[in-house]
Coordinates of C-alpha atoms and ligand atoms in Angstrom, one line a residue:
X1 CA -112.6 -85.9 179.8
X2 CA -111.1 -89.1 180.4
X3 CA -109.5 -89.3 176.9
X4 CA -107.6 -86.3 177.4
X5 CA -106.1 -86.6 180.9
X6 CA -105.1 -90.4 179.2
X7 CA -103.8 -88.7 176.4
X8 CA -102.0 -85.9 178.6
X9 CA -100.3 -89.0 180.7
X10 CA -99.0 -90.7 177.2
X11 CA -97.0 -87.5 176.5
X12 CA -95.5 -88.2 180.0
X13 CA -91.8 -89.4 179.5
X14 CA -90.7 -91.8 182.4
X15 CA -87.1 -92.4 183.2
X16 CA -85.1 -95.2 181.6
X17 CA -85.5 -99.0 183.6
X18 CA -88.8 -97.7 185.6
X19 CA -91.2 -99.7 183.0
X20 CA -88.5 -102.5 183.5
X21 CA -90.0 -102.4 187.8
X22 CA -91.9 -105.5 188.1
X23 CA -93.6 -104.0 191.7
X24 CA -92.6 -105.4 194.7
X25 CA -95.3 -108.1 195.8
X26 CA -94.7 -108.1 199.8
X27 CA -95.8 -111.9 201.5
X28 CA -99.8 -112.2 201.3
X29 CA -101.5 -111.8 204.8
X30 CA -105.4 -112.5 203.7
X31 CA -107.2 -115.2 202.1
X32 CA -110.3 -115.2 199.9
X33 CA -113.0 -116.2 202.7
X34 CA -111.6 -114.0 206.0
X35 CA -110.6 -117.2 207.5
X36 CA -108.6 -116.7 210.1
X37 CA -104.6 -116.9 209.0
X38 CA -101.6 -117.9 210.4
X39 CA -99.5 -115.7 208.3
X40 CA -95.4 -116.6 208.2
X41 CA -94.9 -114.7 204.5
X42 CA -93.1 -112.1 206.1
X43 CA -90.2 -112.6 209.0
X44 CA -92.3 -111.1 211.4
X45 CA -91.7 -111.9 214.8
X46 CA -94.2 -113.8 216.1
X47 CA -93.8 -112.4 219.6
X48 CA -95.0 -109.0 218.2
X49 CA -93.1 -105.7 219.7
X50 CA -92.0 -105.1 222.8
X51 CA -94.9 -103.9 225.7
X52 CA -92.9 -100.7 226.6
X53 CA -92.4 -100.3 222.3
X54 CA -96.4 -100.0 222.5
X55 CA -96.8 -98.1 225.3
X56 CA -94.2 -95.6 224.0
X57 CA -96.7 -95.3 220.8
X58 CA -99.2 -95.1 222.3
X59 CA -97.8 -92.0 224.4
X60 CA -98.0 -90.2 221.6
X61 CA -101.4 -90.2 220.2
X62 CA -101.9 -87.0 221.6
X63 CA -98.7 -85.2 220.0
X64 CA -99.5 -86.4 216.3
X65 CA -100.1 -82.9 215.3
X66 CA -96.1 -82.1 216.0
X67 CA -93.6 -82.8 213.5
X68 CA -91.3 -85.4 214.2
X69 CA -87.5 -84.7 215.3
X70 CA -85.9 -84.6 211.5
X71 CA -82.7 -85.4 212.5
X72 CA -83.8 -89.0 214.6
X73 CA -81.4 -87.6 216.9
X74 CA -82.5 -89.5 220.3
X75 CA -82.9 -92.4 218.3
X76 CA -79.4 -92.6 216.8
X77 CA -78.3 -91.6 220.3
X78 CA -79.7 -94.9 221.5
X79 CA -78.9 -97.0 218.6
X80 CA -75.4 -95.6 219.0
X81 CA -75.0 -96.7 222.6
X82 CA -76.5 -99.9 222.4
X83 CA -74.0 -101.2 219.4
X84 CA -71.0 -98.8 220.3
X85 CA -70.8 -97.1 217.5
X86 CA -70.8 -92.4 216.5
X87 CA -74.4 -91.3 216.1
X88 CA -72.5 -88.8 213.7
X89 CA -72.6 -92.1 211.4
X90 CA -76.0 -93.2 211.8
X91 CA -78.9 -92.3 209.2
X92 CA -82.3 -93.3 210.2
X93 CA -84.8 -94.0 207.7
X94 CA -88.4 -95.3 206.5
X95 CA -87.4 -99.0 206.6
X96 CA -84.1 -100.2 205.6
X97 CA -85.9 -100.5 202.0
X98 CA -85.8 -96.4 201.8
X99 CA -82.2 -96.2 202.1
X100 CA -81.1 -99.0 200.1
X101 CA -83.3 -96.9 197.6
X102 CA -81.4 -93.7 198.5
X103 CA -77.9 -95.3 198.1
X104 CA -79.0 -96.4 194.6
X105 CA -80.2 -92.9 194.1
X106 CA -77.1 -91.5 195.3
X107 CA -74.5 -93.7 193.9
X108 CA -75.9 -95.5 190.7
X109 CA -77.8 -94.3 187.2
X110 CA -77.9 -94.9 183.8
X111 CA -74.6 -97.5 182.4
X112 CA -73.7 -98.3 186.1
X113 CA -74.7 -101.7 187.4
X114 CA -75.3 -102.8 190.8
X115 CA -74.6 -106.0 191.9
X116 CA -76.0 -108.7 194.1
X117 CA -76.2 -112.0 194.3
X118 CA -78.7 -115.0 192.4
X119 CA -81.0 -115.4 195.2
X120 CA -80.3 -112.0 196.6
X121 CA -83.1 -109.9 198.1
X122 CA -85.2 -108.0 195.4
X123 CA -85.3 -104.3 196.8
X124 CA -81.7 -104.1 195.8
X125 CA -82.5 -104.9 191.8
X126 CA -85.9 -102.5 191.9
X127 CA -83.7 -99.6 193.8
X128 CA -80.8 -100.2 190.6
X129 CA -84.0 -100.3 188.0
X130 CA -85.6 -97.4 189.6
X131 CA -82.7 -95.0 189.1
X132 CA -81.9 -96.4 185.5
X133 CA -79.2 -98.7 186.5
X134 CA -78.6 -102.0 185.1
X135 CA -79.1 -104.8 188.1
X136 CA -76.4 -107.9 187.8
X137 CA -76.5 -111.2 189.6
X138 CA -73.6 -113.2 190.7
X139 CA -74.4 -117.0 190.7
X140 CA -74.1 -118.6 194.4
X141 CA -72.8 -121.6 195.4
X142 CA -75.3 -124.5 197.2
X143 CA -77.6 -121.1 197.8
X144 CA -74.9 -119.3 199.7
X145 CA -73.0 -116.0 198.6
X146 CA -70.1 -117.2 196.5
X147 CA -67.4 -114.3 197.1
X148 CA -65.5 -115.4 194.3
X149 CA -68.3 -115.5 191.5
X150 CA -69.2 -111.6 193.0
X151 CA -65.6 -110.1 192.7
X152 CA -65.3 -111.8 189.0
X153 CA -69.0 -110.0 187.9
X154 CA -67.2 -106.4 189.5
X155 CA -66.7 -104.1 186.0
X156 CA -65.6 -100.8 185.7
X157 CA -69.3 -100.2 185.9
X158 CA -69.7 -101.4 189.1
X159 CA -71.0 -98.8 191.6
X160 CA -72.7 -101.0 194.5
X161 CA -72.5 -104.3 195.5
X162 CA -75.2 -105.3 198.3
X163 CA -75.0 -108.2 200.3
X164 CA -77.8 -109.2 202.6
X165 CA -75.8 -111.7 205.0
X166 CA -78.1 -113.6 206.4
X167 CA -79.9 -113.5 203.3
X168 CA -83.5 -113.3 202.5
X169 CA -85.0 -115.8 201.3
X170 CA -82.4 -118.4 201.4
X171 CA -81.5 -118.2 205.1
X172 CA -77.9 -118.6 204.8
X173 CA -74.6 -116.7 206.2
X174 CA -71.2 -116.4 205.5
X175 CA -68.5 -116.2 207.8
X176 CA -67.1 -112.2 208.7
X177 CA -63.8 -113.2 207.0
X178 CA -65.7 -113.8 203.8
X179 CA -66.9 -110.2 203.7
X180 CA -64.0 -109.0 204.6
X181 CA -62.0 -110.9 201.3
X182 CA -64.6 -109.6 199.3
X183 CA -64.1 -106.2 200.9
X184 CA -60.1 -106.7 200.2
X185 CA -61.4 -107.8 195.9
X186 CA -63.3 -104.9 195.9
X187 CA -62.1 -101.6 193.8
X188 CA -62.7 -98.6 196.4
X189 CA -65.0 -97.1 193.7
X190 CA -67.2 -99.8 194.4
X191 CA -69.7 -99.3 197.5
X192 CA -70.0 -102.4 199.3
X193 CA -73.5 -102.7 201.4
X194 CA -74.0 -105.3 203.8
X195 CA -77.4 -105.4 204.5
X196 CA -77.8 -107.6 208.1
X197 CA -81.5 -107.2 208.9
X198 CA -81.2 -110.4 210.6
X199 CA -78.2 -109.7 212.9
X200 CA -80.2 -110.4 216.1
X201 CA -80.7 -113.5 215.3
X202 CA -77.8 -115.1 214.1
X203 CA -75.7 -117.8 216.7
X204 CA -72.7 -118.6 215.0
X205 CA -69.4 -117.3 216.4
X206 CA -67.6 -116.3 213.1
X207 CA -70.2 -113.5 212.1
X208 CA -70.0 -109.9 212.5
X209 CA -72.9 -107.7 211.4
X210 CA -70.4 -105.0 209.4
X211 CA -69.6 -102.7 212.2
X212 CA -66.3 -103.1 212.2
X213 CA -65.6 -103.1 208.7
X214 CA -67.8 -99.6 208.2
X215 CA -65.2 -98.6 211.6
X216 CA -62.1 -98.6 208.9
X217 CA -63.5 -98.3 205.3
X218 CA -64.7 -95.8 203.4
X219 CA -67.0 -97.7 200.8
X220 CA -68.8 -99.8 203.0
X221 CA -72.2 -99.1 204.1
X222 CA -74.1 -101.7 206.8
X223 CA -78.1 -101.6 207.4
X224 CA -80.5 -102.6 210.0
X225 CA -83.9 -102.5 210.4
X226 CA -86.1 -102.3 213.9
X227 CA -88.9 -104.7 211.7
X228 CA -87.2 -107.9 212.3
X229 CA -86.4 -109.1 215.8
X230 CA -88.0 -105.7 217.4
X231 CA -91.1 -106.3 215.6
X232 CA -91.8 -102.7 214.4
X233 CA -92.1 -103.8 210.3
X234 CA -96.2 -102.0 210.7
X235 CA -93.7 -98.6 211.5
X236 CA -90.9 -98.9 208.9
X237 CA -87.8 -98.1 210.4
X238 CA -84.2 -98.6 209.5
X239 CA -81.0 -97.0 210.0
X240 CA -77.4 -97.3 207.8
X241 CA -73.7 -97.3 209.8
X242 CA -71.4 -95.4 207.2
X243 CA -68.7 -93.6 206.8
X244 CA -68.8 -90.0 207.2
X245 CA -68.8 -89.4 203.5
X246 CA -71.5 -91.3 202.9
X247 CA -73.3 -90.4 205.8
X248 CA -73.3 -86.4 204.4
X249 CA -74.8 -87.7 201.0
X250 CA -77.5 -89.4 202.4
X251 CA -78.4 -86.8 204.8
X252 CA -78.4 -84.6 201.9
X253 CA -81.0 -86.8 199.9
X254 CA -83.0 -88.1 202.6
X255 CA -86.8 -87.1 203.4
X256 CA -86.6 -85.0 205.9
X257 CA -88.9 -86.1 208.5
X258 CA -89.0 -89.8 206.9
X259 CA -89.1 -91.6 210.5
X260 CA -92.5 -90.7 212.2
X261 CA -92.7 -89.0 215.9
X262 CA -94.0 -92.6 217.7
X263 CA -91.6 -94.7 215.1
X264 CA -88.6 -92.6 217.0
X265 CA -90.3 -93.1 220.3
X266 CA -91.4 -96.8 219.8
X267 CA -87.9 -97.8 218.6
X268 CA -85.7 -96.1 221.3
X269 CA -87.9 -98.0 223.5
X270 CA -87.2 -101.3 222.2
X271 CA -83.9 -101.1 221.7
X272 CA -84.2 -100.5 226.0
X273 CA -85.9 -103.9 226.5
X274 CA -83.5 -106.5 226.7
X275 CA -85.3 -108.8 228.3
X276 CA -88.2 -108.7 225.6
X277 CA -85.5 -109.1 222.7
X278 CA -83.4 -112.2 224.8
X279 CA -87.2 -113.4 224.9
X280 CA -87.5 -113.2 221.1
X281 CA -84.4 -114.5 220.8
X282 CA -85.0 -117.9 222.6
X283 CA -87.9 -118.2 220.9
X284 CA -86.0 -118.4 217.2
X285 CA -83.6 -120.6 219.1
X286 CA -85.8 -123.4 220.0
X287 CA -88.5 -123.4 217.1
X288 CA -86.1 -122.7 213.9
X289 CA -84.0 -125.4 213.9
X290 CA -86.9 -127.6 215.4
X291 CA -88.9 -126.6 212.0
X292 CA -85.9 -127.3 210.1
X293 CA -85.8 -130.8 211.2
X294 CA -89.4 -131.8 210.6
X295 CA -89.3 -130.2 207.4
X296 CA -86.1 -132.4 207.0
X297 CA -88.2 -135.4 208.3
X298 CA -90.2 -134.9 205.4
X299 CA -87.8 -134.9 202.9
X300 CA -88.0 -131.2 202.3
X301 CA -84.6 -129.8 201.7
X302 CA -83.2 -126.9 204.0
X303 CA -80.0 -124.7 203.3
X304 CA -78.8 -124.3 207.2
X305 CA -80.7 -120.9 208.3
X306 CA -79.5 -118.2 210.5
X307 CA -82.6 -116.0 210.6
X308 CA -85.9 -116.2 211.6
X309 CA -86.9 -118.2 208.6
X310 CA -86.3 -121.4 206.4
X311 CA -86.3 -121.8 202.7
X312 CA -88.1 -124.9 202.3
X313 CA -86.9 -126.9 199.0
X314 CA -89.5 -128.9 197.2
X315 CA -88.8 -131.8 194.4
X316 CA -90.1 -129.4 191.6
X317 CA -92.2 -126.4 191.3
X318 CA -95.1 -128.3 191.1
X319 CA -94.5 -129.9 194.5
X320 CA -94.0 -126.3 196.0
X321 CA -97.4 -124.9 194.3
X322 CA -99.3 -127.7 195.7
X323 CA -97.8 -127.8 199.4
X324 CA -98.5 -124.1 199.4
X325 CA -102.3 -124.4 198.3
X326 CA -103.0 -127.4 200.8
X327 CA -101.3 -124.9 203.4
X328 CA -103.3 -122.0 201.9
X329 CA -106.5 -124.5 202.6
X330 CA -106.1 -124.5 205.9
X331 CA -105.6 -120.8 206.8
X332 CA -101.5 -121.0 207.2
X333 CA -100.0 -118.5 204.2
X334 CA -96.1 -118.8 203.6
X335 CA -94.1 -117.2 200.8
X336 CA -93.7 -118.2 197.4
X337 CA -90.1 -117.3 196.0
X338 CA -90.3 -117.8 192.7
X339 CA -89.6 -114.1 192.0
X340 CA -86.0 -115.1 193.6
X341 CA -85.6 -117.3 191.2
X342 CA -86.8 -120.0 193.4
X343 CA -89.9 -121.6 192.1
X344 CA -89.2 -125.0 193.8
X345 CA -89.1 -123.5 197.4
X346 CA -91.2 -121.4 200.2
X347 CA -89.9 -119.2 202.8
X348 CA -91.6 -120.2 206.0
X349 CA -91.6 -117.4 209.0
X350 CA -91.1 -118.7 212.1
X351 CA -93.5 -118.7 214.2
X352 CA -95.5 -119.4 217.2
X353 CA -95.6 -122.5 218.7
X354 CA -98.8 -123.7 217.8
X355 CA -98.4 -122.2 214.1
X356 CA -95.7 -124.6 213.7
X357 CA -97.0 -127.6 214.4
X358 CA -100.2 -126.6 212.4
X359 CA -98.2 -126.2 209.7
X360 CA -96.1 -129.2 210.1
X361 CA -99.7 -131.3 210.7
X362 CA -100.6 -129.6 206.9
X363 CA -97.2 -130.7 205.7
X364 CA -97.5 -134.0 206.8
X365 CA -100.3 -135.0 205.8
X366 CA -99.2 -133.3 202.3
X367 CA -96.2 -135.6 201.7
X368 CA -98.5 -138.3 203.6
X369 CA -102.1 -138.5 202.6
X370 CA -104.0 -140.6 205.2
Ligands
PLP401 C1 -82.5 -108.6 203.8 C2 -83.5 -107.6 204.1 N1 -83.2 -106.3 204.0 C3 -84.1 -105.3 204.2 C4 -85.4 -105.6 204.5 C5 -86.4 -104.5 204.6 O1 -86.5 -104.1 205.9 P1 -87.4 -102.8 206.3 O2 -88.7 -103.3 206.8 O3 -86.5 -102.2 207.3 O4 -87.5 -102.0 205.0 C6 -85.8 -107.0 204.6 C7 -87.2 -107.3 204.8 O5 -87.7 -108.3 204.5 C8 -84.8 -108.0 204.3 O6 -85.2 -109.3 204.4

């Protein structure tokens, strides 16, 4: 029996690049023994969701037999007010990862590339593999997005360039009048995505999230997510600001009830709690760039962050492996970035107070055995 149905699958044809798909390996959140973790592998938000975001879910436990509202269209409603911006142009989605995999779907496939840059996040590569596109990298400049290096990699193959900005894992940003030069280098047959799942978080004056470039230009696409600073990763959802070109081709390909009943619900009501988010806010204000500088005081490297993590830069790979296993000893699990191309570093969440100094207390004693 089993030597057929193996047999059967072998005769199976999959599509060109899929067996290239290394699967995505999210940031670990258990260890061996059940210990208790402090886990800051994944830009949570410490804080968790809003109160009202859980009561909101909670509301609905007793609806879970209705189908949700296809169309998201109170939620796009509220995003639209908050930012300011045409529901008309808003797509909601299972996470920001399912529609950077429907713009691949829709706009790349076999002999296109899509580009990104060397330290770029990785859902952009697997959505170009997955659809038999050929994923480039653009080398960056002291870990940052080098604009120039990105327009000189665009070839007539070219169909998407994405642009996480801040980016994940390195943390850094560049300024709105970057991504508007590379905007201005760009062929319009090239879709430019800027992917700013960090917005929230970001301080610096020069930075716009993409919403005004999206306002005027056809090819370019912008993304958030509600699992960032609103804390709703454990409900996956995202939502693209395009034009209306775009917007019709992803409603054409999207699932079509791919955002859950209390997802909708939840998000609408976090979007209404400004206080909660200010709260959230704060909190990233105070403890990043204080875990920045004792990571500094250790003589751990730190490309200036403007999200709600740091990329931690080790002496070698070696040094990285064995900070992370004395941090692993004590319960506190970060991220290992190799995958980026970064084996000397970790991405460290921020998070809580007293997870920060723990992990500090682990890192000193680390660089400092007593
Ligand atoms: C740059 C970037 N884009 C998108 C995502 C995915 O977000 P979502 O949870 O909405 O799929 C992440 C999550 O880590 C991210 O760092």
């Amino acid at each position: 029996m089993m030597s057929s149905t193996s047999s059967a699958a072998e005769k199976l044809v999959v599509r060109p690049g899929i067996l290239d798909i290394e699967p995505y390996v999210g940031g670990e959140s258990k260890l061996a023994d059940g210990q208790r973790v402090i886990k800051l592998s994944a830009n949570e938000s410490p804080l968790g969701p809003s109160p009202r975001a859980i009561e909101a879910y909670r509301d609905l436990a007793g609806s879970l037999h209705r189908y949700p509202d296809g169309g998201s269209v109170a939620l796009r409603e509220a995003i639209a007010r908050r930012w300011n911006i045409e529901a008309e142009r808003i797509v909601c989605g299972t996470g920001s990862d399912e529609l950077i995999s429907l713009l691949c779907r829709a706009y790349a496939g076999p002999g296109d590339e899509v580009l990104q840059s060397r330290h770029g996040f990785l859902m952009y590569s697997l959505g170009a593999l997955s659809v038999g596109a050929k994923p480039v990298f653009a080398p960056e400049r002291h870990l940052m997005t080098d604009v120039d290096a990105l327009l000189a990699a665009v070839t007539p193959r070219t169909r998407i360039l994405f642009v996480a900005n801040p980016n994940n894992p390195t943390g850094t940003l560049i300024p709105s009048s970057e991504i508007a030069r590379l905007h201005r280098g760009l062929p319009p047959s090239v879709l430019l995505v800027i992917d700013s799942a960090y917005a929230e978080y970001v301080t610096q004056d020069d930075y716009e999230p993409g919403i005004e470039l999206v306002r005027h230009a056809p090819n370019v696409v912008m993304l958030r997510t509600f699992s960032k600073i609103f804390a709703l990763g454990g409900l996956r959802i995202g939502w693209s600001y395009a034009s209306p070109a775009v917007t019709d081709i992803l409603n054409r390909i999207r699932g079509a009830f791919s955002v859950t009943l209390p997802s909708q619900a939840a998000a609408i009501a976090a979007l209404e709690d400004e206080a909660f988010l200010r709260l959230s806010r704060e909190h990233n204000d105070r403890w990043q760039p204080w875990l920045t500088q004792q990571l500094a005081a250790l003589g751990i490297d730190v490309p200036p962050s403007a999200g709600n993590f740091v990329l931690a830069r080790f002496e070698s790979a070696p040094a990285a492996q064995s900070a992370d296993h004395a941090l692993k000893q004590q319960g506190i699990i970060v991220r290992r970035v190799a995958a980026y191309g970064l084996p000397e570093s970790l991405r460290i969440t921020v998070g809580l107070e007293d997870e920060m100094r723990a992990l500090v207390a682990v890192l000193t004693q680390w660089r400092h055995p007593s």
